[in-house]
Amino acid sequence: MASVTGADRPRKKIQRKRLPVAPYFVALFLVLAILWVAALAGSGWKFPTPKLGLDLQGGLSMTLSAYQQGSDEPPSPETMEQARQIIEGRVNSTGVSEPEVYVEGAENIVVNVAGDDIDEQALRDVGAPAELRFRIVTNSVADTSALEEQLTEETPTEEPTDGATEEPTAETTETPAEDASATPSEDATSEAGSGQAPTTDEVATSLEEVLAKVGPDAAAAAQALTAAPDEATSAILEPFGALEPEEVAFLPAEAQFYIPQITCETLDSRPPGSVQKAEDPVTACSAPEAAAADDPSLTFQYKYLLQPATVLGSDVTSADVGTDQANLNQFVVNVQFSTAGAEKWSALTTQNLQSQVAIVLDNEVVSAPTIQEVSSNSTQISGDFTAAEANQLADQLNFGSLPTNFVVETVNEVTATLGVDQLEAGVFAMAIGLLLVVVFCFAYYRVIGFVVLGSLVVAAAILYPTVALLGSQIGFTMTLAGIAGFVLAVGITADSFVVYFERIKEEMAGGRSVRSAVPRAWVRSRRTILSASAVSMISAVVLYILAIGPVRGFAFTLGLSTLVDLLVVFVFTHPIAEWLARGRILSNHHLSGLHSKATPATADAAAKA
């Protein structure tokens, strides 16, 4: 009776060690269900598809070139890297996913973004200096030159009779500007002497060259200006109308303001940073405004002569988007000043009550409200913004201004023809890798090859909706480098299987039955699996932090695949092996390839253990 009881006890002990596999399979099912439902919901209840990168679906590629007025020296590498980081932050804030921003050469920054719905103008704006200045308005005038051109184009040429020429004037429009007389008439323009015409077609690179280009008479007349010129003086100033925007930037602010031939169209085309110097007075224009309520295509602008700035963008600590309390459909940008900035702003508003203060961003006057009361640590910027424009301005202020100025050299549309071919090649390579892993496992482990195949299928069933979900929720894009990370992860996953199965073989070679070998092998192999996965995760994290561009995509997919590998090994591979160990499949040497004959010595050792 004692021997029978003794025989029963080991069986009861083994029974207690059996792993309850059902909870693992239920947990795996729940994980898959949650991921697929979330991915389907994120794609609008259509079959989810990953978001592809620039190399796989095409997009826009923009090249920015550093511009330093009056200097031929390129910016320092430190300056270019600081600018790259700011531009990358701006691009990310626009909602563009996985942008590629890198320095090319000594003075170029390349921005690559994927997708067929990219806002090109918003992409161009990420290279704006974002220099914010608060300047008191000295004088302002309505620039109706663009409006007059629009009206001239719309006027039929056959209507005038008796040799009379119709000449659009400010009185024929609803322009609210009382200083429109500053724009010369066509008669005055025709009187410009040929002697004052530009003397060269080359772009001047200094104030002296600009004055020499327009001629001595025009230069002398411009230097004597203290108010809007009369028609005779305006005719003498005609050569200034032929200057390039780069040349106009060299002129003093008073000349830019009072010379009628220098229009807002020219001023808006000046190089970035033309009104950057805070200690100098400047001339800048507002955004186009509608001249007639019934025809928004007819627009004019205000030209402002502005005092030196005492409150700068560097005095701003934060900016966020809100709505105007008087008009809830109007978006505004709320600005908070630093302690020093609050003192400057308080002094500015105290000394200039009932005066206009122009809020200047780069070369444009965003708004020019009248100071109604003394303010301290905050203000509100309004400028007939859309929601996107307000968010963009807030982002520019929050990320800070660029350390140097940039001009957009090129914006090119990138096609995905080559990328599609490479995608097919990458998927083909991954399929071959998976096939070789499965073939090896079938040849070496025989029926356990089905466990490997099932584990890989489960891993794919988890990875696909995860990548699709990340694409729809946080904008993660799949690139060729990311596919390379998945291909490499196939080998890492195979390593986990080999480590586990080889441990089982070692235990069975020591004389243990498959029922006791599987749990013992798991205890020993999981440490190795966790250690190897930890090393892969550390490598992926470090690479993601230090790398830029596509390499970060590679690091991300490598880390994601490693985590999925751990999940699959723990909730599928091990439980399924435990379940198979309860039958006779793994005990059969011909089916499993796990059994090895043990020597008597090893059998005795196993029995004692």
Tab-separated table of N, CA and C in Angstrom, residues 11-121:
chain	number	residue	atom	x	y	z
A	11	ARG	N	2.986	11.847	-9.201
A	11	ARG	CA	2.020	12.263	-10.213
A	11	ARG	C	1.250	13.503	-9.751
A	12	LYS	N	0.910	13.520	-8.451
A	12	LYS	CA	0.211	14.695	-7.928
A	12	LYS	C	1.107	15.925	-7.974
A	13	LYS	N	2.415	15.735	-7.712
A	13	LYS	CA	3.356	16.845	-7.748
A	13	LYS	C	3.495	17.401	-9.162
A	14	ILE	N	3.577	16.488	-10.135
A	14	ILE	CA	3.656	16.896	-11.540
A	14	ILE	C	2.376	17.610	-11.948
A	15	GLN	N	1.246	17.111	-11.461
A	15	GLN	CA	-0.042	17.714	-11.803
A	15	GLN	C	-0.113	19.153	-11.302
A	16	ARG	N	0.471	19.385	-10.120
A	16	ARG	CA	0.439	20.737	-9.579
A	16	ARG	C	1.341	21.686	-10.366
A	17	LYS	N	2.350	21.155	-11.054
A	17	LYS	CA	3.285	21.983	-11.802
A	17	LYS	C	2.779	22.321	-13.200
A	18	ARG	N	1.717	21.689	-13.599
A	18	ARG	CA	1.232	21.948	-14.947
A	18	ARG	C	0.748	23.396	-15.087
A	19	LEU	N	1.097	23.986	-16.230
A	19	LEU	CA	0.727	25.369	-16.486
A	19	LEU	C	-0.709	25.440	-17.002
A	20	PRO	N	-1.551	26.255	-16.398
A	20	PRO	CA	-2.907	26.439	-16.928
A	20	PRO	C	-2.836	27.293	-18.201
A	21	VAL	N	-2.920	26.661	-19.357
A	21	VAL	CA	-2.687	27.361	-20.623
A	21	VAL	C	-3.885	28.183	-21.086
A	22	ALA	N	-5.083	27.829	-20.640
A	22	ALA	CA	-6.283	28.524	-21.113
A	22	ALA	C	-6.233	30.031	-20.870
A	23	PRO	N	-5.825	30.512	-19.687
A	23	PRO	CA	-5.779	31.972	-19.474
A	23	PRO	C	-4.847	32.680	-20.462
A	24	TYR	N	-3.755	32.012	-20.835
A	24	TYR	CA	-2.825	32.630	-21.779
A	24	TYR	C	-3.484	32.814	-23.146
A	25	PHE	N	-4.167	31.775	-23.603
A	25	PHE	CA	-4.823	31.871	-24.900
A	25	PHE	C	-5.955	32.895	-24.887
A	26	VAL	N	-6.665	32.983	-23.764
A	26	VAL	CA	-7.725	33.988	-23.639
A	26	VAL	C	-7.130	35.397	-23.677
A	27	ALA	N	-6.009	35.581	-22.946
A	27	ALA	CA	-5.352	36.894	-22.940
A	27	ALA	C	-4.856	37.260	-24.336
A	28	LEU	N	-4.299	36.280	-25.048
A	28	LEU	CA	-3.824	36.533	-26.404
A	28	LEU	C	-4.988	36.914	-27.318
A	29	PHE	N	-6.083	36.221	-27.186
A	29	PHE	CA	-7.263	36.533	-27.995
A	29	PHE	C	-7.759	37.948	-27.721
A	30	LEU	N	-7.761	38.345	-26.442
A	30	LEU	CA	-8.223	39.692	-26.089
A	30	LEU	C	-7.292	40.762	-26.663
A	31	VAL	N	-5.981	40.506	-26.596
A	31	VAL	CA	-5.010	41.461	-27.153
A	31	VAL	C	-5.242	41.637	-28.653
A	32	LEU	N	-5.393	40.508	-29.364
A	32	LEU	CA	-5.628	40.579	-30.807
A	32	LEU	C	-6.937	41.301	-31.121
A	33	ALA	N	-7.979	40.977	-30.354
A	33	ALA	CA	-9.275	41.604	-30.607
A	33	ALA	C	-9.217	43.106	-30.390
A	34	ILE	N	-8.569	43.536	-29.315
A	34	ILE	CA	-8.474	44.975	-29.017
A	34	ILE	C	-7.683	45.698	-30.106
A	35	LEU	N	-6.554	45.113	-30.498
A	35	LEU	CA	-5.719	45.756	-31.518
A	35	LEU	C	-6.455	45.881	-32.851
A	36	TRP	N	-7.114	44.824	-33.276
A	36	TRP	CA	-7.783	44.863	-34.572
A	36	TRP	C	-9.004	45.777	-34.554
A	37	VAL	N	-9.752	45.781	-33.461
A	37	VAL	CA	-10.901	46.683	-33.372
A	37	VAL	C	-10.434	48.137	-33.369
A	38	ALA	N	-9.364	48.422	-32.611
A	38	ALA	CA	-8.837	49.796	-32.573
A	38	ALA	C	-8.303	50.215	-33.937
A	39	ALA	N	-7.610	49.290	-34.627
A	39	ALA	CA	-7.081	49.611	-35.958
A	39	ALA	C	-8.213	49.842	-36.951
A	40	LEU	N	-9.237	49.034	-36.880
A	40	LEU	CA	-10.388	49.222	-37.767
A	40	LEU	C	-11.095	50.549	-37.486
A	41	ALA	N	-11.250	50.883	-36.208
A	41	ALA	CA	-11.884	52.150	-35.852
A	41	ALA	C	-11.040	53.334	-36.323
A	42	GLY	N	-9.716	53.208	-36.191
A	42	GLY	CA	-8.829	54.284	-36.627
A	42	GLY	C	-8.830	54.501	-38.123
A	43	SER	N	-9.179	53.479	-38.896
A	43	SER	CA	-9.203	53.594	-40.356
A	43	SER	C	-10.619	53.806	-40.884
A	44	GLY	N	-11.547	54.146	-39.999
A	44	GLY	CA	-12.921	54.376	-40.437
A	44	GLY	C	-13.667	53.100	-40.744
A	45	TRP	N	-13.345	52.025	-40.022
A	45	TRP	CA	-13.972	50.715	-40.182
A	45	TRP	C	-13.749	50.136	-41.578
A	46	LYS	N	-12.598	50.489	-42.136
A	46	LYS	CA	-12.114	49.842	-43.343
A	46	LYS	C	-10.893	49.013	-42.970
A	47	PHE	N	-10.476	48.139	-43.890
A	47	PHE	CA	-9.307	47.332	-43.567
A	47	PHE	C	-8.117	48.250	-43.333
A	48	PRO	N	-7.489	48.163	-42.166
A	48	PRO	CA	-6.416	49.109	-41.834
A	48	PRO	C	-5.181	48.902	-42.707
A	49	THR	N	-4.575	50.007	-43.079
A	49	THR	CA	-3.336	49.965	-43.852
A	49	THR	C	-2.313	50.874	-43.180
A	50	PRO	N	-1.068	50.444	-43.088
A	50	PRO	CA	-0.036	51.291	-42.479
A	50	PRO	C	0.175	52.564	-43.288
A	51	LYS	N	0.615	53.589	-42.609
A	51	LYS	CA	0.937	54.849	-43.266
A	51	LYS	C	2.357	54.759	-43.794
A	52	LEU	N	2.518	54.981	-45.097
A	52	LEU	CA	3.813	54.795	-45.731
A	52	LEU	C	4.614	56.086	-45.724
A	53	GLY	N	5.938	55.944	-45.734
A	53	GLY	CA	6.840	57.077	-45.714
A	53	GLY	C	7.094	57.654	-47.089
A	54	LEU	N	7.968	58.663	-47.118
A	54	LEU	CA	8.270	59.353	-48.367
A	54	LEU	C	8.820	58.413	-49.418
A	55	ASP	N	9.666	57.474	-49.015
A	55	ASP	CA	10.296	56.588	-49.986
A	55	ASP	C	9.329	55.548	-50.533
A	56	LEU	N	8.163	55.391	-49.893
A	56	LEU	CA	7.210	54.372	-50.333
A	56	LEU	C	5.949	54.948	-50.953
A	57	GLN	N	5.585	56.192	-50.608
A	57	GLN	CA	4.367	56.757	-51.173
A	57	GLN	C	4.575	58.123	-51.811
A	58	GLY	N	5.783	58.672	-51.736
A	58	GLY	CA	6.033	59.975	-52.316
A	58	GLY	C	5.681	61.095	-51.353
A	59	GLY	N	5.890	62.334	-51.784
A	59	GLY	CA	5.616	63.483	-50.931
A	59	GLY	C	6.324	64.709	-51.463
A	60	LEU	N	6.743	65.590	-50.551
A	60	LEU	CA	7.422	66.828	-50.928
A	60	LEU	C	8.805	66.865	-50.310
A	61	SER	N	9.737	67.402	-51.058
A	61	SER	CA	11.101	67.602	-50.582
A	61	SER	C	11.450	69.074	-50.763
A	62	MET	N	11.809	69.745	-49.672
A	62	MET	CA	12.114	71.183	-49.702
A	62	MET	C	13.548	71.412	-49.263
A	63	THR	N	14.239	72.271	-49.978
A	63	THR	CA	15.604	72.638	-49.630
A	63	THR	C	15.630	74.091	-49.189
A	64	LEU	N	16.118	74.339	-47.978
A	64	LEU	CA	16.272	75.684	-47.432
A	64	LEU	C	17.749	76.053	-47.451
A	65	SER	N	18.027	77.256	-47.886
A	65	SER	CA	19.411	77.717	-47.957
A	65	SER	C	19.600	78.886	-47.006
A	66	ALA	N	20.666	78.829	-46.196
A	66	ALA	CA	20.937	79.899	-45.239
A	66	ALA	C	21.261	81.193	-45.974
A	67	TYR	N	20.715	82.283	-45.485
A	67	TYR	CA	20.915	83.587	-46.108
A	67	TYR	C	21.364	84.568	-45.033
A	68	GLN	N	22.548	85.166	-45.238
A	68	GLN	CA	23.065	86.170	-44.320
A	68	GLN	C	23.390	87.416	-45.135
A	69	GLN	N	22.567	88.440	-44.974
A	69	GLN	CA	22.710	89.636	-45.788
A	69	GLN	C	24.060	90.292	-45.540
A	70	GLY	N	24.770	90.561	-46.631
A	70	GLY	CA	26.063	91.237	-46.544
A	70	GLY	C	27.210	90.353	-46.136
A	71	SER	N	27.013	89.026	-46.082
A	71	SER	CA	28.081	88.113	-45.672
A	71	SER	C	28.098	86.906	-46.579
A	72	ASP	N	29.297	86.520	-46.978
A	72	ASP	CA	29.470	85.337	-47.811
A	72	ASP	C	29.884	84.119	-47.003
A	73	GLU	N	30.088	84.304	-45.703
A	73	GLU	CA	30.506	83.201	-44.854
A	73	GLU	C	29.306	82.324	-44.482
A	74	PRO	N	29.435	81.004	-44.608
A	74	PRO	CA	28.322	80.129	-44.202
A	74	PRO	C	28.175	80.098	-42.690
A	75	PRO	N	26.979	79.788	-42.187
A	75	PRO	CA	26.799	79.676	-40.731
A	75	PRO	C	27.655	78.555	-40.167
A	76	SER	N	27.881	78.615	-38.882
A	76	SER	CA	28.675	77.572	-38.220
A	76	SER	C	27.875	76.278	-38.150
A	77	PRO	N	28.548	75.127	-38.028
A	77	PRO	CA	27.819	73.849	-37.892
A	77	PRO	C	26.870	73.845	-36.701
A	78	GLU	N	27.268	74.511	-35.610
A	78	GLU	CA	26.399	74.559	-34.432
A	78	GLU	C	25.114	75.322	-34.737
A	79	THR	N	25.236	76.418	-35.492
A	79	THR	CA	24.060	77.199	-35.867
A	79	THR	C	23.133	76.397	-36.768
A	80	MET	N	23.715	75.677	-37.710
A	80	MET	CA	22.899	74.874	-38.622
A	80	MET	C	22.179	73.748	-37.885
A	81	GLU	N	22.840	73.126	-36.915
A	81	GLU	CA	22.198	72.051	-36.160
A	81	GLU	C	21.070	72.602	-35.290
A	82	GLN	N	21.289	73.776	-34.684
A	82	GLN	CA	20.226	74.391	-33.891
A	82	GLN	C	19.024	74.727	-34.778
A	83	ALA	N	19.287	75.250	-35.972
A	83	ALA	CA	18.204	75.557	-36.907
A	83	ALA	C	17.482	74.291	-37.340
A	84	ARG	N	18.232	73.207	-37.560
A	84	ARG	CA	17.613	71.945	-37.968
A	84	ARG	C	16.649	71.441	-36.903
A	85	GLN	N	17.056	71.531	-35.640
A	85	GLN	CA	16.204	71.049	-34.564
A	85	GLN	C	14.930	71.881	-34.460
A	86	ILE	N	15.045	73.200	-34.628
A	86	ILE	CA	13.861	74.060	-34.556
A	86	ILE	C	12.921	73.766	-35.720
A	87	ILE	N	13.488	73.613	-36.919
A	87	ILE	CA	12.662	73.323	-38.091
A	87	ILE	C	11.985	71.971	-37.944
A	88	GLU	N	12.712	70.971	-37.425
A	88	GLU	CA	12.115	69.655	-37.224
A	88	GLU	C	10.956	69.727	-36.241
A	89	GLY	N	11.121	70.510	-35.167
A	89	GLY	CA	10.025	70.679	-34.223
A	89	GLY	C	8.824	71.354	-34.851
A	90	ARG	N	9.054	72.347	-35.716
A	90	ARG	CA	7.953	73.026	-36.396
A	90	ARG	C	7.229	72.080	-37.340
A	91	VAL	N	8.004	71.273	-38.080
A	91	VAL	CA	7.374	70.334	-39.011
A	91	VAL	C	6.526	69.332	-38.241
A	92	ASN	N	7.048	68.816	-37.141
A	92	ASN	CA	6.285	67.855	-36.337
A	92	ASN	C	4.999	68.484	-35.807
A	93	SER	N	5.059	69.755	-35.455
A	93	SER	CA	3.877	70.400	-34.879
A	93	SER	C	2.770	70.597	-35.911
A	94	THR	N	3.097	70.551	-37.200
A	94	THR	CA	2.071	70.699	-38.233
A	94	THR	C	1.279	69.418	-38.441
A	95	GLY	N	1.656	68.339	-37.763
A	95	GLY	CA	0.949	67.071	-37.922
A	95	GLY	C	1.593	66.153	-38.930
A	96	VAL	N	2.674	66.597	-39.573
A	96	VAL	CA	3.387	65.743	-40.518
A	96	VAL	C	4.110	64.658	-39.740
A	97	SER	N	3.997	63.429	-40.207
A	97	SER	CA	4.557	62.303	-39.474
A	97	SER	C	5.898	61.881	-40.040
A	98	GLU	N	6.780	61.489	-39.129
A	98	GLU	CA	8.093	60.975	-39.495
A	98	GLU	C	8.783	61.836	-40.556
A	99	PRO	N	8.906	63.161	-40.323
A	99	PRO	CA	9.614	63.966	-41.318
A	99	PRO	C	11.106	63.656	-41.279
A	100	GLU	N	11.748	63.907	-42.386
A	100	GLU	CA	13.190	63.733	-42.475
A	100	GLU	C	13.800	65.120	-42.643
A	101	VAL	N	14.514	65.584	-41.634
A	101	VAL	CA	15.114	66.914	-41.647
A	101	VAL	C	16.604	66.756	-41.373
A	102	TYR	N	17.421	67.168	-42.313
A	102	TYR	CA	18.859	67.001	-42.124
A	102	TYR	C	19.611	68.138	-42.808
A	103	VAL	N	20.843	68.354	-42.315
A	103	VAL	CA	21.714	69.391	-42.871
A	103	VAL	C	22.460	68.805	-44.059
A	104	GLU	N	22.456	69.546	-45.155
A	104	GLU	CA	23.150	69.111	-46.366
A	104	GLU	C	24.183	70.167	-46.729
A	105	GLY	N	25.445	69.760	-46.716
A	105	GLY	CA	26.499	70.710	-47.001
A	105	GLY	C	26.696	71.680	-45.857
A	106	ALA	N	27.185	72.891	-46.184
A	106	ALA	CA	27.500	73.876	-45.155
A	106	ALA	C	26.348	74.825	-44.865
A	107	GLU	N	25.377	74.970	-45.798
A	107	GLU	CA	24.358	75.994	-45.596
A	107	GLU	C	22.965	75.594	-46.073
A	108	ASN	N	22.715	74.304	-46.263
A	108	ASN	CA	21.404	73.857	-46.710
A	108	ASN	C	20.769	72.918	-45.684
A	109	ILE	N	19.463	73.016	-45.547
A	109	ILE	CA	18.685	72.084	-44.736
A	109	ILE	C	17.607	71.496	-45.633
A	110	VAL	N	17.525	70.175	-45.659
A	110	VAL	CA	16.559	69.477	-46.498
A	110	VAL	C	15.432	68.954	-45.613
A	111	VAL	N	14.193	69.204	-46.023
A	111	VAL	CA	13.011	68.732	-45.295
A	111	VAL	C	12.223	67.828	-46.234
A	112	ASN	N	12.083	66.570	-45.857
A	112	ASN	CA	11.297	65.610	-46.639
A	112	ASN	C	10.084	65.180	-45.829
A	113	VAL	N	8.902	65.289	-46.414
A	113	VAL	CA	7.675	64.859	-45.737
A	113	VAL	C	6.876	63.989	-46.702
A	114	ALA	N	6.221	62.991	-46.153
A	114	ALA	CA	5.484	62.026	-46.974
A	114	ALA	C	4.010	62.367	-47.021
A	115	GLY	N	3.356	61.942	-48.110
A	115	GLY	CA	1.915	62.104	-48.234
A	115	GLY	C	1.536	62.881	-49.476
A	116	ASP	N	0.297	62.717	-49.887
A	116	ASP	CA	-0.201	63.421	-51.056
A	116	ASP	C	-1.130	64.570	-50.684
A	117	ASP	N	-1.233	64.876	-49.376
A	117	ASP	CA	-2.108	65.955	-48.923
A	117	ASP	C	-1.334	66.990	-48.115
A	118	ILE	N	-0.041	67.161	-48.426
A	118	ILE	CA	0.798	68.096	-47.692
A	118	ILE	C	0.506	69.524	-48.136
A	119	ASP	N	0.330	70.424	-47.169
A	119	ASP	CA	0.130	71.839	-47.447
A	119	ASP	C	1.491	72.458	-47.766
A	120	GLU	N	1.694	72.786	-49.040
A	120	GLU	CA	3.011	73.292	-49.462
A	120	GLU	C	3.340	74.620	-48.789
A	121	GLN	N	2.368	75.503	-48.656
A	121	GLN	CA	2.636	76.799	-48.035
A	121	GLN	C	3.006	76.636	-46.572
